[in-house]
Coordinates of N, CA and C in Angstrom, one line a residue:
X10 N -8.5 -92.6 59.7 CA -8.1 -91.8 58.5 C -8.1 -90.4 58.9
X11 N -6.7 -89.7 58.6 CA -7.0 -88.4 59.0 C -6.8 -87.5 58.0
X12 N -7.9 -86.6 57.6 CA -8.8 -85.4 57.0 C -7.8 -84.1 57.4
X13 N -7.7 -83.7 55.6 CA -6.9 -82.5 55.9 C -7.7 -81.3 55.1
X14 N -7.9 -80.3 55.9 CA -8.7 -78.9 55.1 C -7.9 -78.1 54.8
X15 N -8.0 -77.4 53.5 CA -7.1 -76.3 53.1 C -8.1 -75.2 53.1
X16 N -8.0 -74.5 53.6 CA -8.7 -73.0 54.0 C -8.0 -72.2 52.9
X17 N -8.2 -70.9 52.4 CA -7.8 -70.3 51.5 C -8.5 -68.9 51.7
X18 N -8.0 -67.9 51.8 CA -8.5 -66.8 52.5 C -8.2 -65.7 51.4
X19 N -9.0 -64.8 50.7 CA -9.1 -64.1 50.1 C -9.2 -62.6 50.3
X20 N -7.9 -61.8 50.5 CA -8.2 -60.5 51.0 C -8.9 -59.4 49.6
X21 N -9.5 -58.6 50.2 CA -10.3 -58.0 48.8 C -9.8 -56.5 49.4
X22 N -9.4 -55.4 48.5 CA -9.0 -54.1 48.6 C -10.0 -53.7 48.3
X23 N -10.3 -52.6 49.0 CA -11.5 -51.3 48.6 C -10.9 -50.1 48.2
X24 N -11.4 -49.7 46.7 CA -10.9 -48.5 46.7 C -12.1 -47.2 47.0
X25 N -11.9 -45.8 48.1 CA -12.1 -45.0 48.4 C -12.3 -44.2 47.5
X26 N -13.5 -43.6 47.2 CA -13.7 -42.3 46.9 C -13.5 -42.2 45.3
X27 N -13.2 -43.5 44.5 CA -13.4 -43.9 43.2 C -12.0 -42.7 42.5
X28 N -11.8 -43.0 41.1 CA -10.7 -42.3 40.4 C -10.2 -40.8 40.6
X29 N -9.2 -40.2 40.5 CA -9.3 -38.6 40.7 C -8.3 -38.1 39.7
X30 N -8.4 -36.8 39.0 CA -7.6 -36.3 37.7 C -6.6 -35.3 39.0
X31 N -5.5 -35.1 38.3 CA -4.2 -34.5 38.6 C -5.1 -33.4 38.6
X32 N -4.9 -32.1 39.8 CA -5.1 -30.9 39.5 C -4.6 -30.1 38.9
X33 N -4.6 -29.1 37.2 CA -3.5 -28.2 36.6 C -3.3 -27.0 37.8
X34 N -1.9 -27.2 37.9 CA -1.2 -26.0 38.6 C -1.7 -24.7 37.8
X35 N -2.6 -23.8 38.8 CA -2.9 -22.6 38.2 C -2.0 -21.6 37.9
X36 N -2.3 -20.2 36.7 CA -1.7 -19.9 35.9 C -1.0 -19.0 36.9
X37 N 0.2 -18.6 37.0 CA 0.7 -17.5 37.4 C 0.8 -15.8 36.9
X38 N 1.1 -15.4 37.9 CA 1.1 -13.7 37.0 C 2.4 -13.6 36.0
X39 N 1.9 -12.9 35.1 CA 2.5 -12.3 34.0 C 4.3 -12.0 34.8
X40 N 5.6 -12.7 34.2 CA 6.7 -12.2 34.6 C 7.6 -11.6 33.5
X41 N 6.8 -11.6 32.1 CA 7.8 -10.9 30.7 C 6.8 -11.2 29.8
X42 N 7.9 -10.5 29.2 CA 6.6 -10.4 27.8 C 7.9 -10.5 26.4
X43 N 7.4 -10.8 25.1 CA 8.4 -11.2 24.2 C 7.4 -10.7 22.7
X44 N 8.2 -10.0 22.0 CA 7.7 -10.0 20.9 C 8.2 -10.6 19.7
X45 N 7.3 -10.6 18.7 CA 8.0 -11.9 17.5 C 6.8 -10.6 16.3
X46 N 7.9 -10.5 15.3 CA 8.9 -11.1 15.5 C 9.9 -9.5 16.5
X47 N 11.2 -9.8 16.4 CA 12.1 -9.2 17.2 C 12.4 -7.7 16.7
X48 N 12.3 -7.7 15.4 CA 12.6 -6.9 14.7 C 11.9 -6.6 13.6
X49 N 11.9 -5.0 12.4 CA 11.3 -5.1 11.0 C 12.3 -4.5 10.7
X50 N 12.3 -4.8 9.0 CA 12.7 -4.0 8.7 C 12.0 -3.4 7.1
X51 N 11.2 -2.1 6.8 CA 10.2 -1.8 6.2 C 11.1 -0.7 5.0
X52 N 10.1 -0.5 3.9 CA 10.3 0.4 3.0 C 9.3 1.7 3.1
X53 N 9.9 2.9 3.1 CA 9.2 4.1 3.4 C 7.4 3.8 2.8
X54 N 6.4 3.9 3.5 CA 5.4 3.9 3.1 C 4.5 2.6 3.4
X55 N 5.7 1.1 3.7 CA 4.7 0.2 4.1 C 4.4 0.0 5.4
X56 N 3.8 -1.2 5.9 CA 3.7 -1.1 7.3 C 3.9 -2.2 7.7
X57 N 3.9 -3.4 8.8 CA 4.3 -4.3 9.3 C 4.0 -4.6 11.0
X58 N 3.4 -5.9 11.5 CA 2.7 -6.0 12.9 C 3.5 -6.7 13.4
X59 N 3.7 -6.3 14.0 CA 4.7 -6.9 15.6 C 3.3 -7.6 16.7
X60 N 3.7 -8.5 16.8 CA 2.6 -9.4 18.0 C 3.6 -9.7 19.5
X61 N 3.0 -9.5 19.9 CA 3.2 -9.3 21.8 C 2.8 -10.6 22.9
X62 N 3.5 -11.6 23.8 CA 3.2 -12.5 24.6 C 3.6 -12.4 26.0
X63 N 3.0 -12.5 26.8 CA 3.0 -12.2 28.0 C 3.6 -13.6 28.4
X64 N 3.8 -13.8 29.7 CA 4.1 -15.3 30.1 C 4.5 -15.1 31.4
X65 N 4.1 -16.6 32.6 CA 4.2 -16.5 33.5 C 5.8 -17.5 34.0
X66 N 5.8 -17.4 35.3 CA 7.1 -18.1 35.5 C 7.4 -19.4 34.9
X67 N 6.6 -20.1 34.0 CA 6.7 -21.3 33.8 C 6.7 -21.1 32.5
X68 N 6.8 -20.3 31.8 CA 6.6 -19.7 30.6 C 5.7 -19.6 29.4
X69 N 4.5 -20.6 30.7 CA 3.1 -19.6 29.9 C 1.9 -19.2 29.4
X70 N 1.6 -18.6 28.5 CA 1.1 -17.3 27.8 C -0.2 -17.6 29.2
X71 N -0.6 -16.2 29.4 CA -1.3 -15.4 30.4 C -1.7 -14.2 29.6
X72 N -2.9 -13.6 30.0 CA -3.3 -12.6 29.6 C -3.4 -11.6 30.0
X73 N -3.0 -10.4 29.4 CA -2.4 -9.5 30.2 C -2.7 -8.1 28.8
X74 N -3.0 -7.1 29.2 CA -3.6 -5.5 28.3 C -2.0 -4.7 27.8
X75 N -2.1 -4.5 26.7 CA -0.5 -3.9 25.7 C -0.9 -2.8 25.3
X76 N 0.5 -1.9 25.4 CA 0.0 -0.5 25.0 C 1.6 -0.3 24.3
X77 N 1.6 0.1 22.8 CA 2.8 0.3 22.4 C 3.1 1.5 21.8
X78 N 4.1 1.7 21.9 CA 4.8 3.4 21.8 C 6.1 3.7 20.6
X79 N 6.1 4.2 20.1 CA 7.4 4.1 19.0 C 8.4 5.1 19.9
X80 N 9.5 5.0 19.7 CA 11.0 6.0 20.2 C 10.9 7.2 19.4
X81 N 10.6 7.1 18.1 CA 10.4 8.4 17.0 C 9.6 8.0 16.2
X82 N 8.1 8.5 16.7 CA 7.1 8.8 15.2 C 7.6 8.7 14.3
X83 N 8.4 9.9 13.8 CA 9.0 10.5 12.7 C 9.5 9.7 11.7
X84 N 10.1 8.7 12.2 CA 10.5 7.2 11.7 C 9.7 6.4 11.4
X85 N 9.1 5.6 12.4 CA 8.4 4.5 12.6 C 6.7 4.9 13.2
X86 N 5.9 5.0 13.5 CA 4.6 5.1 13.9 C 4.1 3.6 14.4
X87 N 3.8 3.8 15.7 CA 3.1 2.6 15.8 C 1.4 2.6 16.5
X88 N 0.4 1.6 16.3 CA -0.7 1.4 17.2 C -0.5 1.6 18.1
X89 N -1.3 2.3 18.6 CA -1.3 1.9 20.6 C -1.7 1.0 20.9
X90 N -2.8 0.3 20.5 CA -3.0 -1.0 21.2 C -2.8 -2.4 20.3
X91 N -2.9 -1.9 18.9 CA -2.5 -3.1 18.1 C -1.5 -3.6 17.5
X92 N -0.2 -2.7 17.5 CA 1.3 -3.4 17.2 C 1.3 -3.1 15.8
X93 N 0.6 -2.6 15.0 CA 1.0 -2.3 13.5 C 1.3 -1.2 13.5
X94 N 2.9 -1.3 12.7 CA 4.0 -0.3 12.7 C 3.8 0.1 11.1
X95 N 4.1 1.8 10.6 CA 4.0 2.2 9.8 C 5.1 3.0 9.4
X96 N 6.2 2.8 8.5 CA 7.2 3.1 7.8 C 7.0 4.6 8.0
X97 N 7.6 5.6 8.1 CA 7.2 7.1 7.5 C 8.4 7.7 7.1
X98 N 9.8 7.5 7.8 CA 10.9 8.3 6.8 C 12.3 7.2 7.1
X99 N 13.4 7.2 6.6 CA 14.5 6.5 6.7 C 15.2 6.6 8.1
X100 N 15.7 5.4 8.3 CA 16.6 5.8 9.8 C 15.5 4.4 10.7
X101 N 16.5 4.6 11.6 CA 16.0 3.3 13.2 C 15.4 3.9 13.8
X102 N 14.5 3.0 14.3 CA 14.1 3.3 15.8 C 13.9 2.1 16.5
X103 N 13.1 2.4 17.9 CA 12.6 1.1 18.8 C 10.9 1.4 18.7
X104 N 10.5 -0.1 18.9 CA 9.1 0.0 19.6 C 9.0 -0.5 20.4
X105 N 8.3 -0.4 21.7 CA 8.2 -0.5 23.1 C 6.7 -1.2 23.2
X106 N 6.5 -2.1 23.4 CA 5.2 -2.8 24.0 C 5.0 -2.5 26.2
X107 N 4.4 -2.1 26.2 CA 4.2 -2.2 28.0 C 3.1 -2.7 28.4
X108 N 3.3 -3.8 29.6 CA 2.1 -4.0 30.4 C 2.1 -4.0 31.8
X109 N 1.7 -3.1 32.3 CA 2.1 -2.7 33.6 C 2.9 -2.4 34.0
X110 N 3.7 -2.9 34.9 CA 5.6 -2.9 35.2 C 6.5 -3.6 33.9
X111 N 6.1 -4.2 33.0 CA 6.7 -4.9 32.4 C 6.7 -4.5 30.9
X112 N 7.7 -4.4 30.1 CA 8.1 -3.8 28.8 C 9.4 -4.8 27.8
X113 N 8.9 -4.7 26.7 CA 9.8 -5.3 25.7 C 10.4 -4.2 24.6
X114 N 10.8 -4.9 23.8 CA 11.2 -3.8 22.6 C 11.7 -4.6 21.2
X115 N 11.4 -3.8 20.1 CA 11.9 -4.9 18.7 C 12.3 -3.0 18.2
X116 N 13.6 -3.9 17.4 CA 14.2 -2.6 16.5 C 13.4 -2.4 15.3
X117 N 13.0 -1.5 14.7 CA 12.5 -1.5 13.3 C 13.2 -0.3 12.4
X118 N 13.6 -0.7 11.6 CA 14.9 -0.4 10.5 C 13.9 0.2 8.9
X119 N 14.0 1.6 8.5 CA 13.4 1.9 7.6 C 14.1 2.6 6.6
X120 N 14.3 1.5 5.3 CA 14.9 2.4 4.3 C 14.0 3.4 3.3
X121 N 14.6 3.8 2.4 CA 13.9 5.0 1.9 C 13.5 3.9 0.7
X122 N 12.5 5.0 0.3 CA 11.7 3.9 -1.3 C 12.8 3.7 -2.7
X123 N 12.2 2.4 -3.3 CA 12.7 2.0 -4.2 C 13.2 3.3 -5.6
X124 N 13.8 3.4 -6.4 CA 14.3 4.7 -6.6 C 13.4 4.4 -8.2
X125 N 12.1 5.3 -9.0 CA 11.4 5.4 -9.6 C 12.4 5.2 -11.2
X126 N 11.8 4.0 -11.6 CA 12.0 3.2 -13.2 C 11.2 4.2 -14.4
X127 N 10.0 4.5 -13.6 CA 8.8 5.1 -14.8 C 8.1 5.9 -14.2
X128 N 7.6 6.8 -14.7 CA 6.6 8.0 -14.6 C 5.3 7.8 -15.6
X129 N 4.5 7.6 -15.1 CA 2.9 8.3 -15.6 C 2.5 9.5 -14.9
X130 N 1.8 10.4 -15.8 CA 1.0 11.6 -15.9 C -0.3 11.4 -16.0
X131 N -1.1 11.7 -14.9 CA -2.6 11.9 -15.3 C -2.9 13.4 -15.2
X132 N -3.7 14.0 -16.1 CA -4.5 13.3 -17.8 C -3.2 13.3 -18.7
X133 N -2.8 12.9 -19.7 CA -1.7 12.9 -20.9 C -1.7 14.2 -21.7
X134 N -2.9 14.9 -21.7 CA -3.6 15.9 -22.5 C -4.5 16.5 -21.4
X135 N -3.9 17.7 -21.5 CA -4.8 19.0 -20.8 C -5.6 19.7 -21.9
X136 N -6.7 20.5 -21.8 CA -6.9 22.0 -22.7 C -7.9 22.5 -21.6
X137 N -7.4 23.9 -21.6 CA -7.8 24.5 -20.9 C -7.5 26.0 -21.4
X138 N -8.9 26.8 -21.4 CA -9.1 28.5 -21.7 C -7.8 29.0 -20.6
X139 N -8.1 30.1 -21.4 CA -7.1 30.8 -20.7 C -7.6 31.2 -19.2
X140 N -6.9 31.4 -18.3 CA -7.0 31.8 -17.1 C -7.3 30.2 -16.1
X141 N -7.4 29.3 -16.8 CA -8.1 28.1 -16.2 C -7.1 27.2 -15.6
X142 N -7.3 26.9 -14.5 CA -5.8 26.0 -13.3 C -6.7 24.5 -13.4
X143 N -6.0 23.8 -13.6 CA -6.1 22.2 -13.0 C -5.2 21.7 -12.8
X144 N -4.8 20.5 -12.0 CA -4.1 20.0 -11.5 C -3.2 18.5 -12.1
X145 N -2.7 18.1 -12.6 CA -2.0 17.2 -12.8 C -1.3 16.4 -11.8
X146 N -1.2 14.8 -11.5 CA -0.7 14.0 -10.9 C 0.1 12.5 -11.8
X147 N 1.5 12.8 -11.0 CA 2.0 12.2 -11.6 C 2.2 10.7 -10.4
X148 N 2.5 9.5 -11.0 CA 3.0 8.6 -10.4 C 3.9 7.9 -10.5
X149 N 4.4 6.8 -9.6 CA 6.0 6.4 -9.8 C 6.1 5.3 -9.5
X150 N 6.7 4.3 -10.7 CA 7.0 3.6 -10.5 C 8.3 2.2 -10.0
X151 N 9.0 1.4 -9.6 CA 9.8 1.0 -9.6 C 10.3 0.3 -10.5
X152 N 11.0 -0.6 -10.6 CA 11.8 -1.8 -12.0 C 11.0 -2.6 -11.4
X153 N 10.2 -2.9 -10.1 CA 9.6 -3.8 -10.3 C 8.1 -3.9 -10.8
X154 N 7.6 -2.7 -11.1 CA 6.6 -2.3 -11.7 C 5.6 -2.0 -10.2
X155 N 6.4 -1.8 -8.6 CA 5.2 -2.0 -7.4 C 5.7 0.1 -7.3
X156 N 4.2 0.4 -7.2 CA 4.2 2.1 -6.8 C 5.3 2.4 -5.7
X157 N 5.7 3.4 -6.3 CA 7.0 3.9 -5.1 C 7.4 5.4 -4.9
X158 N 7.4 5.8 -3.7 CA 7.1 6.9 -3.5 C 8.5 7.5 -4.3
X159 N 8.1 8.7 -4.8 CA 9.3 9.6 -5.5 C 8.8 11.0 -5.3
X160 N 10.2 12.3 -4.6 CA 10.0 13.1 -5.0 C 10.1 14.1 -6.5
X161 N 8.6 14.5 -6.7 CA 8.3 15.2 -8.2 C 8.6 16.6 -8.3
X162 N 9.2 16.9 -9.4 CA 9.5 18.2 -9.9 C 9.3 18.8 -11.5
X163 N 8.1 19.4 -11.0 CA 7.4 19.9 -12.0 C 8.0 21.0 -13.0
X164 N 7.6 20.9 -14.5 CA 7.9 22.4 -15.3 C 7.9 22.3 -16.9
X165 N 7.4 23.9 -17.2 CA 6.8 23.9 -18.1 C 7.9 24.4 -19.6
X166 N 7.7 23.6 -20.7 CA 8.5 24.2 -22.0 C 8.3 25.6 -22.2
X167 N 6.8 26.0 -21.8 CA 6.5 27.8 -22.5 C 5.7 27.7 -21.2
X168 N 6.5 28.4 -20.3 CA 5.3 29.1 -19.1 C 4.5 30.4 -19.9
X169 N 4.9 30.7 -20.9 CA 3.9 31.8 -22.1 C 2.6 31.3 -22.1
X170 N 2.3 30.0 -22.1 CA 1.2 29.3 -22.6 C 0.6 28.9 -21.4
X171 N 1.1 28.2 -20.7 CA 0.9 27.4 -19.6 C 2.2 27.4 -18.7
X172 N 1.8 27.8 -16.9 CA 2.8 27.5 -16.1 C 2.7 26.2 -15.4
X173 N 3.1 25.6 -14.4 CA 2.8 24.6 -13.6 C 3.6 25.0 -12.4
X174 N 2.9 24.3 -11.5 CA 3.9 24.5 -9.7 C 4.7 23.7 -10.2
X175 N 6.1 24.2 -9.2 CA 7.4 23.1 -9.3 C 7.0 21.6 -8.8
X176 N 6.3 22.0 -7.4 CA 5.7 20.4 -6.3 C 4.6 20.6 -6.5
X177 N 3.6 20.9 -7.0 CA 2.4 20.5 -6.9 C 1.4 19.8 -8.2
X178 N 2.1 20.5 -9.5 CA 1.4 20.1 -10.9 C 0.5 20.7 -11.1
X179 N -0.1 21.9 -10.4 CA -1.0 22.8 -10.7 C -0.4 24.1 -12.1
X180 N -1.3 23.5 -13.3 CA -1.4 24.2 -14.0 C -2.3 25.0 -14.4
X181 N -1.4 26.4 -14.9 CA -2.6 27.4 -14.8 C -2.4 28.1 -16.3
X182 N -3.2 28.4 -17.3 CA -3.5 28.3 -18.2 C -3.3 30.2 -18.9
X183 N -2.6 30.5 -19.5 CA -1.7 31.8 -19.6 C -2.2 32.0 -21.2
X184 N -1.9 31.6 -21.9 CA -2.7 32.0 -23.2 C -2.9 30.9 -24.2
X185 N -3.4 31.6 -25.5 CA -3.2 30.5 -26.5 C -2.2 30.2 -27.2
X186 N -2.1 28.7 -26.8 CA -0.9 27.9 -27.7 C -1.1 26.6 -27.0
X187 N 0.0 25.7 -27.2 CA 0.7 24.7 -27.2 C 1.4 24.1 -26.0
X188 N 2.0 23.5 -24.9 CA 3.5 23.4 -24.5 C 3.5 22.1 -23.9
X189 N 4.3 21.9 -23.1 CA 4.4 20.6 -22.8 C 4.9 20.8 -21.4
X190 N 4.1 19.8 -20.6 CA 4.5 20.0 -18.8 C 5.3 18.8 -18.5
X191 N 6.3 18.8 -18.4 CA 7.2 17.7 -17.8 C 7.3 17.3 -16.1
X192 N 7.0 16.2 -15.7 CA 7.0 15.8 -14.3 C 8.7 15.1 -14.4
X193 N 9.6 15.2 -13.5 CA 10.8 14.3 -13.2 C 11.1 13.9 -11.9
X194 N 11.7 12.7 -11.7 CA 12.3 12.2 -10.7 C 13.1 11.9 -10.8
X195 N 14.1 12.6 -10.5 CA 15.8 12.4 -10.9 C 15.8 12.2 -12.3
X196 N 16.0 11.2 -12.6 CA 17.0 11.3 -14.1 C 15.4 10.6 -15.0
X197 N 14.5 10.2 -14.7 CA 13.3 9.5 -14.7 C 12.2 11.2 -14.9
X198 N 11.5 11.1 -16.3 CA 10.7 12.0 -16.9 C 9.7 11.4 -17.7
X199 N 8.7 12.2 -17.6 CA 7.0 12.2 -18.1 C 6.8 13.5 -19.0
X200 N 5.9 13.8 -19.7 CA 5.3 14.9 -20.2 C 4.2 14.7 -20.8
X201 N 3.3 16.0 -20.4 CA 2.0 15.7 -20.6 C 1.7 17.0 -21.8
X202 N 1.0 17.1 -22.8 CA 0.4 17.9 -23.8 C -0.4 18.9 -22.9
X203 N -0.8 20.4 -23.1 CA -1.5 21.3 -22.4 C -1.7 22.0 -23.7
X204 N -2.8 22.3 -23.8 CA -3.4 22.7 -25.0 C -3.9 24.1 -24.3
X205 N -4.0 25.3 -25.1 CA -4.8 26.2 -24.4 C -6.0 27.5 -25.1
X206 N -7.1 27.4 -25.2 CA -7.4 27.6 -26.2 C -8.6 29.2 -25.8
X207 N -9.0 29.9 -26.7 CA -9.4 31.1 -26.4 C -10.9 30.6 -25.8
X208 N -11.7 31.8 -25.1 CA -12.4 31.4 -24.0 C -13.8 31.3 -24.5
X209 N -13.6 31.7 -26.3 CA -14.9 31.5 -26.9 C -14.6 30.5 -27.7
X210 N -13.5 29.9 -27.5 CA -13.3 28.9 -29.1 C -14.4 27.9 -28.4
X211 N -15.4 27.3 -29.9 CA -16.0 26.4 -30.4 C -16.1 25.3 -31.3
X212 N -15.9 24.1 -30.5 CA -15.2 23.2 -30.7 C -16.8 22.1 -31.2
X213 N -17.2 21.6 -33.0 CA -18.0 20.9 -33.2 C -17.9 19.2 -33.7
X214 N -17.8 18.4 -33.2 CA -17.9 17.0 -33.7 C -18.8 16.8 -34.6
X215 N -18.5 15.6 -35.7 CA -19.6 15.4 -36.4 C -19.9 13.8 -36.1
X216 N -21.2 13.5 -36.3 CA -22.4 12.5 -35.5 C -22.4 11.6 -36.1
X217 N -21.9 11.7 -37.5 CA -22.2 10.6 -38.2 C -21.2 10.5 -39.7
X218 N -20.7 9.5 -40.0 CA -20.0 9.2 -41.4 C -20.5 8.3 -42.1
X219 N -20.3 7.9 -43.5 CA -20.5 7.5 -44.4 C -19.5 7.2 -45.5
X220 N -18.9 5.5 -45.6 CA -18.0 5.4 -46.3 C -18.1 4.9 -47.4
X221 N -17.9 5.0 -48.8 CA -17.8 4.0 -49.9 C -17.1 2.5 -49.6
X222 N -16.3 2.7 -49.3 CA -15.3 1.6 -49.0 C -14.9 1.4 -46.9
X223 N -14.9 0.8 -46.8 CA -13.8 0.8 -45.4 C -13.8 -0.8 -44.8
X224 N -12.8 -0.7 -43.9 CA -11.7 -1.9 -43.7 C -12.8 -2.7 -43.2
X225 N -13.5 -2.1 -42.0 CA -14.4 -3.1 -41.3 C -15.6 -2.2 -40.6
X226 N -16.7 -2.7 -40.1 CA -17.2 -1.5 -39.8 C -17.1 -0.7 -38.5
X227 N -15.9 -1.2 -38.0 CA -15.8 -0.7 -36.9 C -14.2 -0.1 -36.5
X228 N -13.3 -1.3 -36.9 CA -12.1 -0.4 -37.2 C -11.5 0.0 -38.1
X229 N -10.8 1.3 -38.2 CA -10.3 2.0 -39.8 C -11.8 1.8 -40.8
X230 N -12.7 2.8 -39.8 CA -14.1 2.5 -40.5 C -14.1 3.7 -40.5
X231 N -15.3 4.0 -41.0 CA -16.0 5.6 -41.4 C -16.5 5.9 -40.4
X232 N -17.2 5.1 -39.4 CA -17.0 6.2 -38.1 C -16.3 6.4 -36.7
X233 N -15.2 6.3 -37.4 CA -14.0 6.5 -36.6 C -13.4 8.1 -37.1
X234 N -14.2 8.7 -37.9 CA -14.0 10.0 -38.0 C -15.0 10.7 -37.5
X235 N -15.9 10.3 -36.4 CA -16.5 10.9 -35.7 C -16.7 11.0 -34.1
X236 N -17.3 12.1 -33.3 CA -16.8 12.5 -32.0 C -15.2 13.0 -32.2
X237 N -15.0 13.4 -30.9 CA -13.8 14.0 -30.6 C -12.4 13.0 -30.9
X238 N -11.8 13.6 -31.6 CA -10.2 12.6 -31.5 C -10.2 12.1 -30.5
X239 N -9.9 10.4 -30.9 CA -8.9 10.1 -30.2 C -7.7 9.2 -30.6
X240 N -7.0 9.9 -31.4 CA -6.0 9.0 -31.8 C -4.8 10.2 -31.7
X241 N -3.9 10.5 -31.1 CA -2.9 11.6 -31.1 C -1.6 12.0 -31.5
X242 N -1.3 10.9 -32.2 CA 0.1 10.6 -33.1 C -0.5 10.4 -34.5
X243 N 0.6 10.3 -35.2 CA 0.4 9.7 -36.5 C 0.9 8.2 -36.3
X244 N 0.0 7.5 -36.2 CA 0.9 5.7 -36.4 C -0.9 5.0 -36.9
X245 N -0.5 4.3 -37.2 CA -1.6 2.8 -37.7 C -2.2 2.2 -36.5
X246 N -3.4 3.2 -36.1 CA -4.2 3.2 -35.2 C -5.7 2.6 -35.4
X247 N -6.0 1.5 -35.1 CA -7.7 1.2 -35.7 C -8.8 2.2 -35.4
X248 N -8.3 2.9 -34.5 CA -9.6 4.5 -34.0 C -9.6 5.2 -35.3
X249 N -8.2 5.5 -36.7 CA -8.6 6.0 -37.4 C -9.3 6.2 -38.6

């Protein structure tokens, strides 16, 4: 009888030096830079930030020190190191970002302010002795109700009584009477009351009232005829 062996031979692989991760290809030096966004375009008075990316041949981001410059102040204003641009009069310019050898640029476009819907006067009511200056400020606003810059031109019904600056709203107090200071912006007008009174006048409130009758006890009450006015028209006012 002849006997047959089957041998069976098992090759076994070794692996060396156990698993290994890809090495990242290190960052390269900075070869441009890009700003976002590319452009503004602002209304006299607001401001707006331009952000700055460096990048290497692969395109990127690398870290790298920015220093930015406006073409005309006078225009545009910008950070030196932080990229927020500041509206200041109408017209173009560029802003320039640099880092080292390397520079970008975004256009920024500045129109003039929204053209003023309404005017307020602060205080509404002046009084002031004679010889006495204080200042009035007026403000402006848009149709959309957001503050907007307007040039003001001041002036008075009786410079007899009271004058005011043309640009400034400095009123100065000339004798006794009455008049009325008008602020305008173009076709857009305010006016404020200026009272002006002698340098001994004495002026007494009274402390206390007493009604038979009244509406409530607080408004169109009896003492709503005491302290200083405040009700300054004739209309159906609960102060009176």
């Amino acid at each position: 009888m002849r006997r047959v062996f089957a041998v069976i031979a098992a090759t076994a692989l070794l692996a060396c030096g156990g698993d290994t991760e890809p090495t990242a290809t290190p960052l390269g030096p900075a070869v441009g830079l890009s700003i976002s966004p590319p452009g503004l375009s602002l209304i006299v008075g607001e401001y707006g930030v331009l952000a700055v990316r460096a990048f290497d041949s692969k395109d990127r981001r690398v870290s790298a020190s920015f220093e930015w410059s406006s073409a005309d102040p006078t225009i545009a204003s910008v950070g030196r190191t932080d990229g927020i641009v500041t509206a200041i009069a109408a017209g173009t310019t560029t802003v320039t970002v640099t880092a080292g050898t390397l520079s970008a640029t975004a256009s920024v476009s500045v129109r003039p302010p929204n053209p003023p819907f309404e005017l307020f006067i602060s205080p509404a009511e002046l009084t002031l002795v004679a010889g006495a200056v204080e200042r009035l400020s007026a403000q402006a606003y848009d149709v959309a109700g957001k503050l907007t810059s307007a040039s003001i031109e001041w002036s008075s019904a009786d410079p007899g009584v009271a004058t005011v600056g043309k640009t400034d709203g400095i009123v100065t107090a000339i004798a006794v009477g009455s008049t009325t200071v008008t602020a305008a912006a173009g076709v857009v007008r305010a006016s404020a009351t200026v009272r002006v009174e002698p340098d001994n006048f004495f002026v007494q409130w009274a402390i206390g009232a007493v009604g038979s009758t009244e509406f409530s006890p607080t408004d169109w009450s009896a003492m709503q005829a005491t302290g200083e006015p405040n009700v300054t028209g004739c209309t159906d006012d609960f102060r009176a």
